[in-house]
Short mmCIF file of C-alpha atoms in Angstrom, two decimals:
data_model
loop_
_atom_site.label_atom_id
_atom_site.label_comp_id
_atom_site.label_asym_id
_atom_site.label_seq_id
_atom_site.Cartn_x
_atom_site.Cartn_y
_atom_site.Cartn_z
CA UNK A 358 -39.37 -11.00 -14.47
CA UNK A 359 -42.24 -8.66 -14.15
CA UNK A 360 -42.57 -7.55 -10.44
CA UNK A 361 -39.13 -8.46 -9.56
CA UNK A 362 -37.74 -6.35 -6.63
CA UNK A 363 -33.74 -6.43 -6.05
CA UNK A 364 -32.80 -7.48 -2.52
CA UNK A 365 -31.53 -4.35 -1.87
CA UNK A 366 -34.56 -2.64 -2.26
CA UNK A 367 -36.71 -4.74 -0.09
CA UNK A 368 -38.22 -2.53 2.75
CA UNK A 369 -39.97 -3.90 6.24
CA UNK A 370 -43.68 -3.67 5.23
CA UNK A 371 -43.41 -4.44 1.36
CA UNK A 372 -44.75 -7.26 -0.42
CA UNK A 373 -42.26 -8.61 -2.80
CA UNK A 374 -40.86 -11.22 -5.16
CA UNK A 375 -37.16 -11.49 -4.92
CA UNK A 376 -35.16 -13.89 -7.50
CA UNK A 377 -31.49 -14.89 -7.58
CA UNK A 378 -29.21 -17.61 -6.46
CA UNK A 379 -28.95 -19.69 -3.26
CA UNK A 380 -26.04 -18.65 -1.64
CA UNK A 381 -26.08 -20.39 1.43
CA UNK A 382 -28.78 -22.49 3.51
CA UNK A 383 -28.68 -23.17 7.33
CA UNK A 384 -30.78 -25.65 8.89
CA UNK A 385 -31.29 -25.25 12.64
CA UNK A 386 -34.32 -27.97 13.17
CA UNK A 387 -37.54 -26.18 13.60
CA UNK A 388 -36.28 -22.98 11.87
CA UNK A 389 -34.23 -22.62 8.60
CA UNK A 390 -32.88 -19.80 6.89
CA UNK A 391 -31.76 -19.25 3.00
CA UNK A 392 -29.62 -16.51 1.82
CA UNK A 393 -30.63 -15.39 -1.55
CA UNK A 394 -28.33 -13.22 -3.72
CA UNK A 395 -28.82 -10.90 -6.77
CA UNK A 396 -26.63 -8.54 -8.38
CA UNK A 397 -27.67 -5.78 -5.66
CA UNK A 398 -26.80 -7.88 -2.41
CA UNK A 399 -28.21 -10.82 -0.40
CA UNK A 400 -31.55 -11.21 1.64
CA UNK A 401 -32.05 -13.69 4.34
CA UNK A 402 -35.40 -15.89 3.74
CA UNK A 403 -36.88 -17.31 6.87
CA UNK A 404 -38.67 -20.70 7.14
CA UNK A 405 -40.44 -21.63 10.49
CA UNK A 406 -41.27 -25.07 9.83
CA UNK A 407 -43.97 -25.46 12.06
CA UNK A 408 -46.03 -22.96 10.72
CA UNK A 409 -45.49 -23.38 7.06
CA UNK A 410 -46.72 -25.62 4.18
CA UNK A 411 -44.48 -28.95 4.14
CA UNK A 412 -44.08 -28.72 0.35
CA UNK A 413 -42.90 -25.01 0.40
CA UNK A 414 -40.56 -26.02 3.37
CA UNK A 415 -39.07 -29.05 1.18
CA UNK A 416 -38.76 -27.29 -2.20
CA UNK A 417 -36.65 -24.64 -0.46
CA UNK A 418 -34.33 -26.58 1.65
CA UNK A 419 -34.27 -29.37 -1.17
CA UNK A 420 -32.16 -27.44 -3.57
CA UNK A 421 -28.10 -27.17 -3.53
CA UNK A 422 -26.38 -23.92 -3.55
CA UNK A 423 -26.23 -21.52 -6.58
CA UNK A 424 -29.71 -22.98 -7.75
CA UNK A 425 -31.84 -20.04 -8.97
CA UNK A 426 -35.01 -19.22 -6.85
CA UNK A 427 -37.83 -16.70 -6.98
CA UNK A 428 -39.50 -16.27 -3.63
CA UNK A 429 -42.52 -14.32 -2.86
CA UNK A 430 -43.58 -12.97 0.42
CA UNK A 431 -43.65 -10.18 3.23
CA UNK A 432 -40.66 -8.22 4.17
CA UNK A 433 -40.03 -7.92 8.07
CA UNK A 434 -37.51 -6.04 9.82
CA UNK A 435 -34.80 -8.54 11.70
CA UNK A 436 -31.77 -6.80 13.19
CA UNK A 437 -30.01 -10.45 13.58
CA UNK A 438 -30.36 -10.98 9.60
CA UNK A 439 -27.31 -10.03 7.57
CA UNK A 440 -28.75 -6.79 6.08
CA UNK A 441 -31.29 -6.15 8.78
CA UNK A 442 -34.28 -7.43 6.93
CA UNK A 443 -36.01 -10.85 6.03
CA UNK A 444 -38.53 -12.28 3.79
CA UNK A 445 -41.30 -14.65 5.00
CA UNK A 446 -42.10 -16.71 2.22
CA UNK A 447 -45.59 -17.72 0.81
CA UNK A 448 -44.31 -19.44 -2.15
CA UNK A 449 -40.92 -20.50 -3.66
CA UNK A 450 -40.08 -21.38 -7.23
CA UNK A 451 -37.16 -23.29 -8.29
CA UNK A 452 -36.29 -21.62 -11.59
CA UNK A 453 -33.08 -23.44 -12.24
CA UNK A 454 -31.71 -26.11 -10.03
CA UNK A 455 -27.85 -26.50 -9.78
CA UNK A 456 -25.68 -29.35 -9.60
CA UNK A 457 -24.64 -30.53 -6.08
CA UNK A 458 -20.95 -30.47 -7.11
CA UNK A 459 -19.70 -27.17 -8.02
CA UNK A 460 -16.13 -26.50 -9.60
CA UNK A 461 -15.62 -23.80 -7.46
CA UNK A 462 -17.24 -22.01 -4.18
CA UNK A 463 -18.70 -18.76 -5.18
CA UNK A 464 -19.15 -17.86 -1.54
CA UNK A 465 -15.16 -17.54 -1.17
CA UNK A 466 -14.83 -19.83 1.82
CA UNK A 467 -12.93 -22.46 -0.17
CA UNK A 468 -10.25 -20.49 -2.45
CA UNK A 469 -9.78 -21.60 -5.84
CA UNK A 470 -6.60 -21.02 -8.20
CA UNK A 471 -6.70 -18.55 -10.95
CA UNK A 472 -6.87 -21.11 -13.60
CA UNK A 473 -9.76 -22.76 -11.93
CA UNK A 474 -11.40 -19.33 -11.83
CA UNK A 475 -11.16 -18.52 -15.48
CA UNK A 476 -12.10 -21.85 -16.51
CA UNK A 477 -15.35 -21.25 -14.51
CA UNK A 478 -15.63 -17.61 -14.95
CA UNK A 479 -19.34 -17.27 -14.85
CA UNK A 480 -19.23 -19.05 -11.42
CA UNK A 481 -16.41 -16.84 -10.38
CA UNK A 482 -18.23 -13.59 -11.20
CA UNK A 483 -20.90 -14.42 -8.64
CA UNK A 484 -17.97 -13.74 -5.99
CA UNK A 485 -18.46 -10.07 -4.55
CA UNK A 486 -14.61 -9.54 -5.03
CA UNK A 487 -14.46 -10.86 -8.69
CA UNK A 488 -17.75 -8.70 -9.41
CA UNK A 489 -16.33 -5.78 -8.22
CA UNK A 490 -13.30 -5.79 -10.52
CA UNK A 491 -15.76 -5.65 -13.43
CA UNK A 492 -18.02 -3.31 -11.90
CA UNK A 493 -14.93 -0.91 -11.28
CA UNK A 494 -13.67 -1.65 -14.91
CA UNK A 495 -16.93 -0.56 -16.47
CA UNK A 496 -16.63 2.76 -14.11
CA UNK A 497 -13.28 3.19 -15.62
CA UNK A 498 -14.45 3.00 -19.44
CA UNK A 499 -17.42 5.14 -18.67
CA UNK A 500 -15.16 7.96 -17.29
CA UNK A 501 -12.47 7.58 -20.03
CA UNK A 502 -15.18 8.18 -22.80
CA UNK A 503 -16.54 11.04 -20.75
CA UNK A 504 -12.90 12.52 -20.46
CA UNK A 505 -12.32 12.14 -24.12
CA UNK A 506 -15.51 14.02 -24.98
CA UNK A 507 -14.68 16.58 -22.60
CA UNK A 508 -11.53 16.99 -24.79
CA UNK A 509 -13.54 17.23 -27.84
CA UNK A 510 -12.98 13.71 -29.28
CA UNK A 511 -15.26 11.61 -31.60
CA UNK A 512 -15.32 7.97 -31.05
CA UNK A 513 -14.17 5.82 -33.94
CA UNK A 514 -14.25 2.09 -34.45
CA UNK A 515 -11.42 1.08 -36.85
CA UNK A 516 -10.90 -2.40 -38.58
CA UNK A 517 -9.51 -5.44 -36.47
CA UNK A 518 -8.73 -7.57 -39.76
CA UNK A 519 -6.07 -5.74 -41.61
CA UNK A 520 -3.88 -6.56 -44.70
CA UNK A 521 -0.77 -5.48 -42.84
CA UNK A 522 0.66 -5.18 -39.28
CA UNK A 523 0.66 -1.68 -37.91
CA UNK A 524 4.26 -2.09 -36.87
CA UNK A 525 5.35 -5.10 -39.11
CA UNK A 526 7.41 -7.69 -37.31
CA UNK A 527 6.33 -11.43 -36.28
CA UNK A 528 4.21 -10.48 -33.71
CA UNK A 529 1.01 -10.67 -36.09
CA UNK A 530 -1.76 -13.44 -35.81
CA UNK A 531 -2.46 -14.25 -39.65
CA UNK A 532 -5.74 -15.26 -40.70
CA UNK A 533 -7.39 -16.54 -44.23
CA UNK A 534 -9.61 -13.67 -45.63
CA UNK A 535 -11.49 -15.38 -48.63
CA UNK A 536 -8.44 -17.02 -49.80
CA UNK A 537 -6.04 -14.15 -49.08
CA UNK A 538 -3.48 -13.82 -45.96
CA UNK A 539 -4.54 -11.07 -43.42
CA UNK A 540 -3.86 -10.16 -39.84
CA UNK A 541 -5.62 -9.36 -36.59
CA UNK A 542 -4.41 -5.66 -36.26
CA UNK A 543 -1.70 -5.09 -33.52
CA UNK A 544 -2.91 -1.36 -33.08
CA UNK A 545 -5.60 1.23 -34.55
CA UNK A 546 -2.63 3.42 -34.83
CA UNK A 547 -2.65 3.83 -38.76
CA UNK A 548 -6.16 4.23 -38.98
CA UNK A 549 -6.54 6.89 -36.09
CA UNK A 550 -3.74 9.09 -37.83
CA UNK A 551 -5.81 8.70 -41.11
CA UNK A 552 -8.76 10.12 -39.23
CA UNK A 553 -6.71 13.15 -37.91
CA UNK A 554 -6.12 14.06 -41.49
CA UNK A 555 -10.09 13.92 -41.86
CA UNK A 556 -12.61 16.56 -40.98
CA UNK A 557 -12.71 14.59 -37.57
CA UNK A 558 -9.50 15.86 -36.38
CA UNK A 559 -9.59 14.65 -32.78
CA UNK A 560 -10.51 11.07 -32.11
CA UNK A 561 -10.35 8.43 -29.54
CA UNK A 562 -11.12 4.40 -29.76
CA UNK A 563 -11.66 1.68 -26.93
CA UNK A 564 -11.39 -1.40 -28.43
CA UNK A 565 -9.33 -4.74 -28.76
CA UNK A 566 -5.68 -5.18 -30.40
CA UNK A 567 -4.00 -8.69 -30.85
CA UNK A 568 -0.11 -9.34 -30.30
CA UNK A 569 1.29 -12.84 -31.06
CA UNK A 570 3.93 -12.28 -28.41
CA UNK A 571 5.17 -15.33 -26.79
CA UNK A 572 4.95 -14.20 -23.53
CA UNK A 573 3.93 -16.11 -20.30
CA UNK A 574 3.92 -13.34 -17.46
CA UNK A 575 1.30 -11.84 -15.02
CA UNK A 576 1.22 -8.43 -17.14
CA UNK A 577 0.83 -9.73 -21.00
CA UNK A 578 -1.94 -10.81 -23.13
CA UNK A 579 -2.44 -11.86 -26.80
CA UNK A 580 -5.94 -9.98 -26.79
CA UNK A 581 -6.02 -6.67 -24.80
CA UNK A 582 -8.21 -3.71 -24.67
CA UNK A 583 -6.43 -0.51 -26.02
CA UNK A 584 -7.75 3.03 -25.19
CA UNK A 585 -6.36 5.34 -27.62
CA UNK A 586 -6.09 9.10 -28.66
CA UNK A 587 -5.12 11.14 -31.43
CA UNK A 588 -5.38 14.70 -32.46
CA UNK A 589 -4.57 17.16 -35.07
CA UNK A 590 -2.88 20.33 -34.28
CA UNK A 591 -1.52 19.10 -31.05
CA UNK A 592 2.31 18.02 -29.98
CA UNK A 593 3.77 15.44 -27.94
CA UNK A 594 3.70 17.73 -24.78
CA UNK A 595 -0.11 18.48 -25.67
CA UNK A 596 -0.68 14.93 -25.94
CA UNK A 597 0.67 13.96 -22.53
CA UNK A 598 -1.34 16.48 -20.88
CA UNK A 599 -4.33 14.66 -22.47
CA UNK A 600 -2.96 11.36 -21.17
CA UNK A 601 -2.71 12.58 -17.87
CA UNK A 602 -6.23 14.12 -17.63
CA UNK A 603 -7.73 10.74 -18.96
CA UNK A 604 -6.08 8.72 -16.40
CA UNK A 605 -6.60 10.86 -13.53
CA UNK A 606 -10.39 11.17 -14.78
CA UNK A 607 -10.59 7.64 -14.39
CA UNK A 608 -9.09 7.53 -10.77
CA UNK A 609 -11.41 10.27 -9.77
CA UNK A 610 -14.55 8.31 -11.09
CA UNK A 611 -13.51 5.22 -9.35
CA UNK A 612 -12.88 6.96 -6.03
CA UNK A 613 -16.15 8.84 -6.28
CA UNK A 614 -18.39 5.94 -7.60
CA UNK A 615 -17.31 2.82 -6.41
CA UNK A 616 -16.72 3.04 -2.91
CA UNK A 617 -18.72 0.02 -2.26
CA UNK A 618 -16.49 -2.23 -4.63
CA UNK A 619 -13.25 -0.64 -3.08
CA UNK A 620 -14.59 -1.77 0.43
CA UNK A 621 -15.13 -5.14 -0.97
CA UNK A 622 -11.77 -5.65 -2.30
CA UNK A 623 -10.19 -4.18 0.74
CA UNK A 624 -8.50 -1.44 -0.77
CA UNK A 625 -10.78 1.77 0.17
CA UNK A 626 -8.22 2.95 2.66
CA UNK A 627 -5.22 3.06 0.47
CA UNK A 628 -7.24 4.02 -2.71
CA UNK A 629 -5.72 7.50 -4.00
CA UNK A 630 -6.29 9.69 -7.03
CA UNK A 631 -2.82 10.49 -8.46
CA UNK A 632 -1.81 14.04 -8.13
CA UNK A 633 -1.82 16.51 -11.23
CA UNK A 634 1.60 17.01 -12.94
CA UNK A 635 3.02 13.86 -13.48
CA UNK A 636 6.77 14.14 -13.85
CA UNK A 637 8.59 14.16 -17.17
CA UNK A 638 11.90 12.65 -17.09
CA UNK A 639 13.93 12.34 -20.56
CA UNK A 640 14.77 9.11 -21.54
CA UNK A 641 18.46 10.21 -20.57
CA UNK A 642 17.41 11.23 -17.30
CA UNK A 643 15.54 8.30 -16.79
CA UNK A 644 18.68 5.82 -17.58
CA UNK A 645 20.63 8.04 -15.35
CA UNK A 646 18.32 7.77 -12.38
CA UNK A 647 17.98 4.08 -12.78
CA UNK A 648 21.82 3.59 -12.85
CA UNK A 649 22.01 5.48 -9.86
CA UNK A 650 19.91 2.93 -7.90
CA UNK A 651 22.33 0.50 -8.27
CA UNK A 652 19.33 -2.11 -8.75
CA UNK A 653 20.74 -3.61 -12.04
CA UNK A 654 23.55 -6.02 -12.68
CA UNK A 655 24.57 -3.76 -15.58
CA UNK A 656 24.38 -0.17 -16.26
CA UNK A 657 21.97 0.90 -18.99
CA UNK A 658 23.62 2.75 -21.93
CA UNK A 659 21.98 5.06 -24.68
CA UNK A 660 19.80 2.83 -27.14
CA UNK A 661 18.94 0.17 -24.12
CA UNK A 662 15.18 -0.33 -23.70
CA UNK A 663 14.01 -0.39 -20.15
CA UNK A 664 13.68 -3.68 -18.64
CA UNK A 665 11.19 -4.88 -16.22
CA UNK A 666 13.80 -4.46 -13.46
CA UNK A 667 14.67 -1.05 -14.67
CA UNK A 668 10.85 -0.11 -14.44
CA UNK A 669 10.66 -1.31 -11.09
CA UNK A 670 13.92 0.69 -10.15
CA UNK A 671 12.83 3.80 -11.61
CA UNK A 672 9.14 3.30 -10.26
CA UNK A 673 10.31 2.90 -7.08
CA UNK A 674 12.82 5.76 -7.42
CA UNK A 675 9.72 8.05 -8.65
CA UNK A 676 7.12 6.74 -6.36
CA UNK A 677 4.08 7.68 -8.51
CA UNK A 678 2.80 7.81 -12.51
CA UNK A 679 5.40 9.63 -14.61
CA UNK A 680 6.32 9.92 -18.06
CA UNK A 681 9.64 9.20 -19.98
CA UNK A 682 10.18 11.36 -23.24
CA UNK A 683 12.84 11.99 -25.85
CA UNK A 684 13.46 8.24 -26.47
CA UNK A 685 16.19 7.13 -29.01
CA UNK A 686 14.78 7.12 -32.54
CA UNK A 687 16.13 3.59 -33.27
CA UNK A 688 13.66 2.03 -30.75
CA UNK A 689 10.83 3.73 -31.42
CA UNK A 690 8.37 3.13 -34.29
CA UNK A 691 8.51 4.66 -37.74
CA UNK A 692 5.85 7.18 -37.40
CA UNK A 693 7.43 8.79 -34.42
CA UNK A 694 8.63 12.18 -35.41
CA UNK A 695 12.46 12.97 -34.57
CA UNK A 696 13.60 16.47 -33.44
CA UNK A 697 14.63 18.63 -36.35
CA UNK A 698 17.99 19.34 -34.49
CA UNK A 699 18.62 15.77 -33.38
CA UNK A 700 17.53 12.88 -35.52
CA UNK A 701 18.89 10.55 -33.10
CA UNK A 702 15.98 11.68 -30.52
CA UNK A 703 12.56 11.24 -31.10
CA UNK A 704 9.43 12.72 -29.73
CA UNK A 705 8.25 9.55 -28.46
CA UNK A 706 7.16 9.06 -24.77
CA UNK A 707 5.99 6.35 -22.26
CA UNK A 708 3.48 6.84 -19.32
CA UNK A 709 4.54 4.65 -16.65
CA UNK A 710 3.06 3.30 -13.08
CA UNK A 711 5.74 2.26 -10.65
CA UNK A 712 4.94 -1.33 -11.56
CA UNK A 713 5.10 -1.04 -15.19
CA UNK A 714 4.32 0.91 -18.68
CA UNK A 715 1.00 1.81 -19.34
CA UNK A 716 0.97 4.18 -22.37
CA UNK A 717 3.13 4.66 -25.54
CA UNK A 718 2.80 7.83 -27.58
CA UNK A 719 4.43 10.53 -29.13
CA UNK A 720 4.32 12.91 -32.00
CA UNK A 721 3.67 11.78 -35.17
CA UNK A 722 5.47 12.06 -38.51
CA UNK A 723 3.14 13.98 -40.84
CA UNK A 724 5.60 14.70 -43.76
CA UNK A 725 5.10 12.35 -46.82
CA UNK A 726 8.78 11.81 -47.67
CA UNK A 727 10.17 11.61 -44.02
CA UNK A 728 7.32 9.24 -43.24
CA UNK A 729 8.36 6.69 -46.19
CA UNK A 730 12.08 7.11 -45.26
CA UNK A 731 11.26 5.90 -41.62
CA UNK A 732 9.73 2.57 -43.21
CA UNK A 733 12.79 2.14 -45.03
CA UNK A 734 15.22 2.79 -42.19
CA UNK A 735 13.17 0.17 -40.18
CA UNK A 736 13.19 -2.30 -42.84
CA UNK A 737 9.71 -2.22 -44.07
CA UNK A 738 8.19 -1.81 -47.51
CA UNK A 739 6.27 1.33 -48.00
CA UNK A 740 4.63 -0.22 -50.77
CA UNK A 741 2.57 -2.44 -48.58
CA UNK A 742 1.32 0.55 -46.60
CA UNK A 743 0.39 2.51 -49.58
CA UNK A 744 -3.27 2.80 -48.52
CA UNK A 745 -1.86 5.00 -45.34
CA UNK A 746 1.15 6.56 -46.97
CA UNK A 747 -0.83 8.37 -49.95
CA UNK A 748 -3.13 10.09 -47.68
CA UNK A 749 0.08 11.93 -46.28
CA UNK A 750 0.18 13.59 -49.77
CA UNK A 751 -3.06 15.25 -49.47
CA UNK A 752 -2.49 17.60 -46.70
CA UNK A 753 -1.66 15.63 -43.14
CA UNK A 754 -1.86 18.22 -40.14
CA UNK A 755 0.59 17.67 -37.60
CA UNK A 756 -0.51 15.46 -34.91
CA UNK A 757 0.04 13.26 -31.97
CA UNK A 758 -1.42 10.71 -29.76
CA UNK A 759 -1.00 7.65 -27.47
CA UNK A 760 -2.46 4.05 -26.68
CA UNK A 761 -3.32 2.85 -23.01
CA UNK A 762 -3.70 -0.38 -21.94
CA UNK A 763 -6.96 -0.79 -20.39
CA UNK A 764 -6.11 -4.19 -18.35
CA UNK A 765 -2.62 -2.46 -17.10
CA UNK A 766 -4.58 0.43 -15.79
CA UNK A 767 -7.20 -1.56 -14.34
CA UNK A 768 -4.06 -3.92 -12.68
CA UNK A 769 -2.22 -0.85 -11.19
CA UNK A 770 -5.45 0.94 -10.11
CA UNK A 771 -6.60 -2.19 -7.96
CA UNK A 772 -3.01 -3.51 -7.14
CA UNK A 773 -4.18 -6.82 -8.98
CA UNK A 774 -1.29 -9.92 -9.04
CA UNK A 775 -2.40 -10.92 -12.52
CA UNK A 776 -3.45 -9.06 -15.38
CA UNK A 777 -5.81 -11.67 -15.98
CA UNK A 778 -7.84 -10.91 -13.12
CA UNK A 779 -9.17 -7.70 -15.03
CA UNK A 780 -10.25 -9.77 -17.82
CA UNK A 781 -13.43 -11.64 -18.25
CA UNK A 782 -12.05 -14.35 -21.18
CA UNK A 783 -8.47 -13.77 -21.19
CA UNK A 784 -6.52 -14.86 -24.26
CA UNK A 785 -3.07 -15.96 -23.86
CA UNK A 786 -0.44 -18.60 -24.93
CA UNK A 787 -2.32 -21.23 -23.05
CA UNK A 788 -6.00 -20.15 -22.91
CA UNK A 789 -8.27 -19.95 -26.09
CA UNK A 790 -11.44 -21.35 -24.02
CA UNK A 791 -13.81 -20.19 -22.64
#
C-alpha cells in the first residue's frame, strides 16, 4: 500500500495512513476509541462523534474485530493512549470485513487450546505471544546460517524424494514416483557425506526431514526442520566444537536482537546464553551417572539407549547443555565410524539439553570396505545404496558432522510446552491440514 506508515513509526505532527486489523473498539458514548494493530504494534484512533462526519464514525465503529482497515489522519500526542500517540481520522476505509464470530480470540483475553490454535494458525499468529515465537525462530535460523558461514561452510539443498531410506527401517513415508516406489527422505545424511567428498568439502543444510514414527508426544513431529553440518578433514571432537559454536551463536543472537519478543513471552529475565565448553560425558560415564541418581526403576546397562526418563535424570544432574560421546556401535547407524582399538565403541555423539536430545552426530566411516560391512552388520543391502557407496571408492576424505532439530532447539530455548508451538503448520499422526 503506497504511503502506508507502520503504527510504530507514527510521530506526533505527522499526517499518516496506517493500515491493519481492528484489535479492539471502545465506545464510551460521545467519544470512541479503535485500536488498530499491524506487525509493528498498535495505535489508538480517536473518534469524537460530535465533531466528525456521521458516516465516518459509523463506518469505523460498525466493523467487527479483526476487520482490516486503513485510517488516514493526523497523529497527536496523547499520554493516556496505549503507545502515547493517537490518530485523529479524516477517512476510514474498510478493506476486508471480518465475521462477527471468530474461532479464537487474537487479543488473548479468552484462551484457546492448542488444537484450536493450530486449526486457525493465521488468527493465532495475530497474537503477540505466538508471533514472538516465530520472530525468534527466524532470528535463530538467520544466526545459524551466519555461524555456518563463519565456519567456511557452503549451503546446500539435497533431495527430499529418494529411492532408499537414509537408515532403512520402517520409518519411511512411501510415495509413488512416476510408477515407481520412492520415499520422503529421513535425513540429508548420505547426500551431505557425498558433498564432503566433492570440492565443496564443508557444507550445511537447513531443510525438512520426514519420519513415519507413530509417536504422539509433545516433542515429536513427522515433518521437522533439520539443521545439518558435515565437513571433510575433521574428527568427531571438531564436529562437536562446531555444534557448540552454532548453538551458542543462536542464543547470542536471540539475546541481542529479540529483547522485545522475549519480554512478550515473559522470559526475558530468565533467558541466558549457554556457557562455552559443554561437558562431554562418555556413554559409560552417562549411564553410571544416571544410575547414581536412583531415578530409574531399573539400572541401565551397556547397550541400553537413554530413555526419556534417563535423559531427564541426566539433564537434571548436569544442569545445562552437554554431549554424550563414545556410544556402543550396535545402537548407532552404519555410517558412524568405530574406534580402531575397540570396534564395540563408536565415534558417535549426541548433544543434549536437560529436557531432551537435540543433536545426533559423529565421525563417519570413510573407508569403502568398512562402510559396506557396516551395511551388512545392520541387515541392510549395500546394493540398494550403490549410488552412495561407490563414491567411497573414488577418494573419500575423513569427515564428521551432525544434525540438529530446529524445533527442539526452539522448544528448549523458549521453554515451550509442546514442540508444535514452534511450527507454523505441524505434521503429526493426527494433523495433515491446514
